[in-house]
Tab-separated table of C-alpha atoms and ligand atoms in Angstrom:
chain	number	residue	atom	x	y	z
A	1	MET	CA	119.119	53.464	-63.921
A	2	HIS	CA	116.216	55.764	-63.161
A	3	ILE	CA	117.847	58.499	-61.110
A	4	THR	CA	115.779	60.922	-59.036
A	5	VAL	CA	117.307	64.376	-58.763
A	6	PHE	CA	116.312	66.867	-56.067
A	7	CYS	CA	117.411	70.470	-56.645
A	8	GLY	CA	116.412	74.107	-56.431
A	9	SER	CA	113.260	75.398	-58.060
A	10	LYS	CA	115.293	78.608	-58.363
A	11	PRO	CA	118.585	78.965	-60.292
A	12	GLY	CA	120.519	80.299	-57.290
A	13	LEU	CA	123.026	83.152	-57.315
A	14	ASP	CA	126.172	81.222	-58.298
A	15	PRO	CA	126.167	80.733	-62.104
A	16	ASP	CA	128.110	77.475	-61.609
A	17	PHE	CA	124.931	75.904	-60.204
A	18	ILE	CA	122.933	76.119	-63.422
A	19	LEU	CA	125.981	74.979	-65.402
A	20	ALA	CA	126.295	71.982	-63.087
A	21	ALA	CA	122.582	71.171	-63.452
A	22	ARG	CA	122.982	71.144	-67.243
A	23	ARG	CA	126.161	69.098	-67.046
A	24	LEU	CA	124.556	66.567	-64.730
A	25	GLY	CA	121.718	66.172	-67.248
A	26	GLU	CA	124.197	65.655	-70.104
A	27	GLN	CA	126.164	63.111	-68.103
A	28	LEU	CA	123.049	61.204	-67.019
A	29	ALA	CA	121.978	60.905	-70.662
A	30	GLN	CA	125.474	59.973	-71.877
A	31	ARG	CA	125.725	57.245	-69.248
A	32	GLY	CA	122.325	55.877	-70.303
A	33	HIS	CA	120.291	56.929	-67.274
A	34	ASP	CA	116.743	58.332	-67.207
A	35	LEU	CA	115.670	61.195	-64.962
A	36	VAL	CA	112.883	61.332	-62.381
A	37	TYR	CA	112.240	64.725	-60.759
A	38	GLY	CA	109.662	67.195	-59.493
A	39	GLY	CA	108.308	68.156	-62.933
A	40	ALA	CA	109.059	71.898	-62.913
A	41	LYS	CA	110.332	73.967	-65.829
A	42	VAL	CA	112.030	76.540	-63.620
A	43	GLY	CA	115.358	76.852	-61.816
A	44	LEU	CA	117.892	74.052	-61.594
A	45	MET	CA	115.015	71.578	-61.938
A	46	GLY	CA	114.187	72.777	-65.461
A	47	ALA	CA	117.871	72.849	-66.449
A	48	VAL	CA	118.486	69.196	-65.501
A	49	ALA	CA	115.308	68.055	-67.262
A	50	ASP	CA	116.069	69.959	-70.483
A	51	SER	CA	119.558	68.549	-70.791
A	52	VAL	CA	118.495	64.939	-70.167
A	53	LEU	CA	115.804	65.374	-72.859
A	54	ALA	CA	118.370	66.954	-75.218
A	55	GLY	CA	120.547	63.879	-74.628
A	56	GLY	CA	117.699	61.647	-75.827
A	57	ARG	CA	116.800	59.953	-72.528
A	58	GLU	CA	113.468	59.761	-70.696
A	59	VAL	CA	112.346	62.278	-68.112
A	60	ILE	CA	109.501	61.490	-65.717
A	61	GLY	CA	108.063	64.333	-63.639
A	62	ALA	CA	105.661	64.322	-60.705
A	63	ILE	CA	104.025	67.540	-59.535
A	64	PRO	CA	101.020	68.322	-57.343
A	65	LYS	CA	98.129	70.182	-59.052
A	66	ALA	CA	98.550	73.155	-56.740
A	67	LEU	CA	102.158	73.636	-57.885
A	68	VAL	CA	101.546	73.248	-61.633
A	69	SER	CA	101.323	77.010	-62.198
A	70	LYS	CA	103.598	78.071	-59.332
A	71	GLU	CA	106.547	75.929	-60.400
A	72	VAL	CA	105.518	76.073	-64.088
A	73	ALA	CA	105.095	72.406	-64.970
A	74	HIS	CA	107.370	71.244	-67.803
A	75	ASP	CA	105.258	70.502	-70.894
A	76	GLY	CA	107.903	68.577	-72.853
A	77	LEU	CA	108.530	65.589	-70.575
A	78	THR	CA	108.301	61.931	-71.530
A	79	LYS	CA	105.673	61.612	-68.773
A	80	LEU	CA	104.294	64.106	-66.263
A	81	HIS	CA	102.269	62.792	-63.314
A	82	VAL	CA	99.959	65.537	-62.004
A	83	VAL	CA	98.959	64.365	-58.531
A	84	ASP	CA	96.780	65.637	-55.693
A	85	THR	CA	99.253	65.807	-52.855
A	86	MET	CA	102.915	66.298	-52.025
A	87	HIS	CA	102.892	62.800	-50.515
A	88	GLU	CA	101.847	61.274	-53.843
A	89	ARG	CA	104.574	63.252	-55.602
A	90	LYS	CA	107.196	62.010	-53.196
A	91	ALA	CA	105.975	58.417	-53.483
A	92	ILE	CA	106.564	58.592	-57.260
A	93	LEU	CA	109.936	60.330	-56.893
A	94	SER	CA	111.166	57.649	-54.514
A	95	GLY	CA	109.314	54.628	-55.933
A	96	GLU	CA	110.557	55.162	-59.508
A	97	ALA	CA	114.164	55.719	-58.447
A	98	ASP	CA	117.145	53.361	-58.435
A	99	ALA	CA	119.289	56.090	-56.867
A	100	PHE	CA	119.014	59.677	-55.626
A	101	ILE	CA	121.068	62.829	-56.212
A	102	ALA	CA	120.696	66.199	-54.486
A	103	LEU	CA	122.154	69.299	-56.152
A	104	PRO	CA	122.210	72.737	-54.526
A	105	GLY	CA	118.732	73.885	-53.564
A	106	GLY	CA	116.549	75.367	-50.866
A	107	PRO	CA	114.320	73.981	-48.112
A	108	GLY	CA	112.352	71.709	-50.470
A	109	THR	CA	115.572	70.064	-51.670
A	110	MET	CA	116.736	69.605	-48.067
A	111	GLU	CA	113.457	68.028	-47.025
A	112	GLU	CA	113.504	65.613	-49.959
A	113	LEU	CA	117.166	64.666	-49.389
A	114	PHE	CA	116.683	64.051	-45.671
A	115	GLU	CA	113.665	61.843	-46.265
A	116	VAL	CA	115.371	59.455	-48.691
A	117	TRP	CA	118.618	59.482	-46.709
A	118	THR	CA	117.039	58.818	-43.298
A	119	TRP	CA	114.798	56.147	-44.819
A	120	ARG	CA	117.903	54.454	-46.210
A	121	MET	CA	119.539	54.497	-42.764
A	122	LEU	CA	116.382	52.999	-41.275
A	123	GLY	CA	116.457	50.221	-43.885
A	124	TYR	CA	113.277	51.160	-45.772
A	125	HIS	CA	115.253	51.068	-49.011
A	126	HIS	CA	118.820	50.329	-50.126
A	127	LYS	CA	119.171	52.824	-52.962
A	128	PRO	CA	122.296	55.012	-52.987
A	129	VAL	CA	121.924	58.674	-52.049
A	130	ALA	CA	124.425	61.300	-53.225
A	131	LEU	CA	124.957	64.974	-52.485
A	132	LEU	CA	126.795	67.327	-54.853
A	133	ASN	CA	128.673	69.774	-52.648
A	134	LEU	CA	129.364	72.233	-55.443
A	135	ASN	CA	131.641	75.168	-54.544
A	136	GLY	CA	131.235	74.232	-50.872
A	137	TYR	CA	127.520	75.114	-50.860
A	138	TYR	CA	126.726	72.310	-48.410
A	139	ASP	CA	129.768	72.810	-46.118
A	140	PRO	CA	127.575	74.192	-43.252
A	141	LEU	CA	125.229	71.209	-43.583
A	142	LEU	CA	128.165	68.762	-43.512
A	143	ALA	CA	129.485	70.545	-40.416
A	144	MET	CA	126.060	70.145	-38.789
A	145	ILE	CA	126.106	66.429	-39.640
A	146	ASP	CA	129.530	66.082	-37.950
A	147	ARG	CA	128.076	67.930	-34.971
A	148	MET	CA	125.170	65.476	-34.762
A	149	ILE	CA	127.677	62.613	-34.656
A	150	SER	CA	129.971	64.260	-32.066
A	151	ALA	CA	126.942	65.131	-29.925
A	152	GLU	CA	125.888	61.446	-30.127
A	153	PHE	CA	122.572	62.100	-31.778
A	154	ALA	CA	123.687	59.994	-34.712
A	155	TRP	CA	126.300	57.344	-35.504
A	156	SER	CA	128.978	57.532	-38.134
A	157	ASP	CA	126.783	55.536	-40.554
A	158	LEU	CA	125.233	58.927	-41.106
A	159	THR	CA	128.187	59.812	-43.296
A	160	THR	CA	128.873	56.367	-44.764
A	161	SER	CA	125.276	56.159	-46.022
A	162	LEU	CA	125.620	59.418	-47.989
A	163	ILE	CA	127.928	59.869	-50.982
A	164	VAL	CA	129.298	63.424	-50.851
A	165	ALA	CA	131.147	64.600	-53.956
A	166	ASN	CA	132.524	67.920	-55.170
A	167	ASP	CA	132.192	67.154	-58.865
A	168	ILE	CA	129.717	65.403	-61.100
A	169	ASP	CA	131.964	62.704	-62.585
A	170	ASP	CA	133.118	61.557	-59.152
A	171	LEU	CA	129.523	61.614	-57.887
A	172	LEU	CA	128.206	59.507	-60.779
A	173	ASN	CA	131.125	57.046	-60.662
A	174	ARG	CA	130.521	56.430	-56.960
A	175	LEU	CA	126.739	56.258	-57.357
A	176	GLU	CA	127.027	53.681	-60.162
A	177	ALA	CA	129.545	51.635	-58.151
A	178	ALA	CA	127.247	51.703	-55.100
A	179	ARG	CA	124.351	50.449	-57.173
B	1	AMP	P1	113.435	74.242	-53.227
B	1	AMP	O1	114.733	73.533	-53.010
B	1	AMP	O2	112.871	74.843	-51.985
B	1	AMP	O3	113.494	75.209	-54.380
B	1	AMP	O4	112.378	73.129	-53.640
B	1	AMP	C1	112.698	72.125	-54.562
B	1	AMP	C2	111.484	71.276	-54.780
B	1	AMP	O5	111.068	70.728	-53.525
B	1	AMP	C3	110.293	72.014	-55.361
B	1	AMP	O6	109.737	71.228	-56.396
B	1	AMP	C4	109.330	72.082	-54.190
B	1	AMP	O7	107.994	71.989	-54.612
B	1	AMP	C5	109.679	70.876	-53.386
B	1	AMP	N1	109.321	70.998	-51.976
B	1	AMP	C6	109.181	72.112	-51.238
B	1	AMP	N2	108.831	71.825	-49.960
B	1	AMP	C7	108.736	70.481	-49.897
B	1	AMP	C8	108.398	69.542	-48.879
B	1	AMP	N3	108.073	69.907	-47.645
B	1	AMP	N4	108.390	68.230	-49.212
B	1	AMP	C9	108.728	67.833	-50.449
B	1	AMP	N5	109.047	68.652	-51.434
B	1	AMP	C10	109.059	69.954	-51.177
């Protein structure tokens, strides 16, 4: 599969996050998957890309011109699309994907996750979407999702349409089965 990964452009405080980003990259390569991501060399994004490349698989990046210097575009990718707008970047990140994974990250990661997840619920695509809840990082978000359901702003398909896993092997097993 081509798997699009959304994750922090920063490494985050918890050292387990960067270790998990590297391990996800290794596992993607070992399982024969290629990576699609936002094209940066920094943070968790750079760590996933480097380990997929080290595992001998392809990595496709997409980054808007304005972010090339800010996020330090990765210069060793199989292919780097430098585009004009964030919308073009996101069209590549979703169009090239067979499945999506979100690792810990900040507001950009959240925005990207919510777009592909809500679009799946609306039936615009049928690709699996998975969230790695490493060390409970996303517990407050999962509580907010439960709140949306109990407040009747969303139905329980909100949770059935999102694979939530605490470790990488479980996440990839469930993502591959869903595909
Ligand atoms: P962050 O999780 O905030 O570190 O951002 C992760 C990635 O999401 C980075 O490559 C950002 O450029 C990107 N990003 C930030 N804001 C947005 C947004 N509104 N839509 C799509 N991507 C974004």
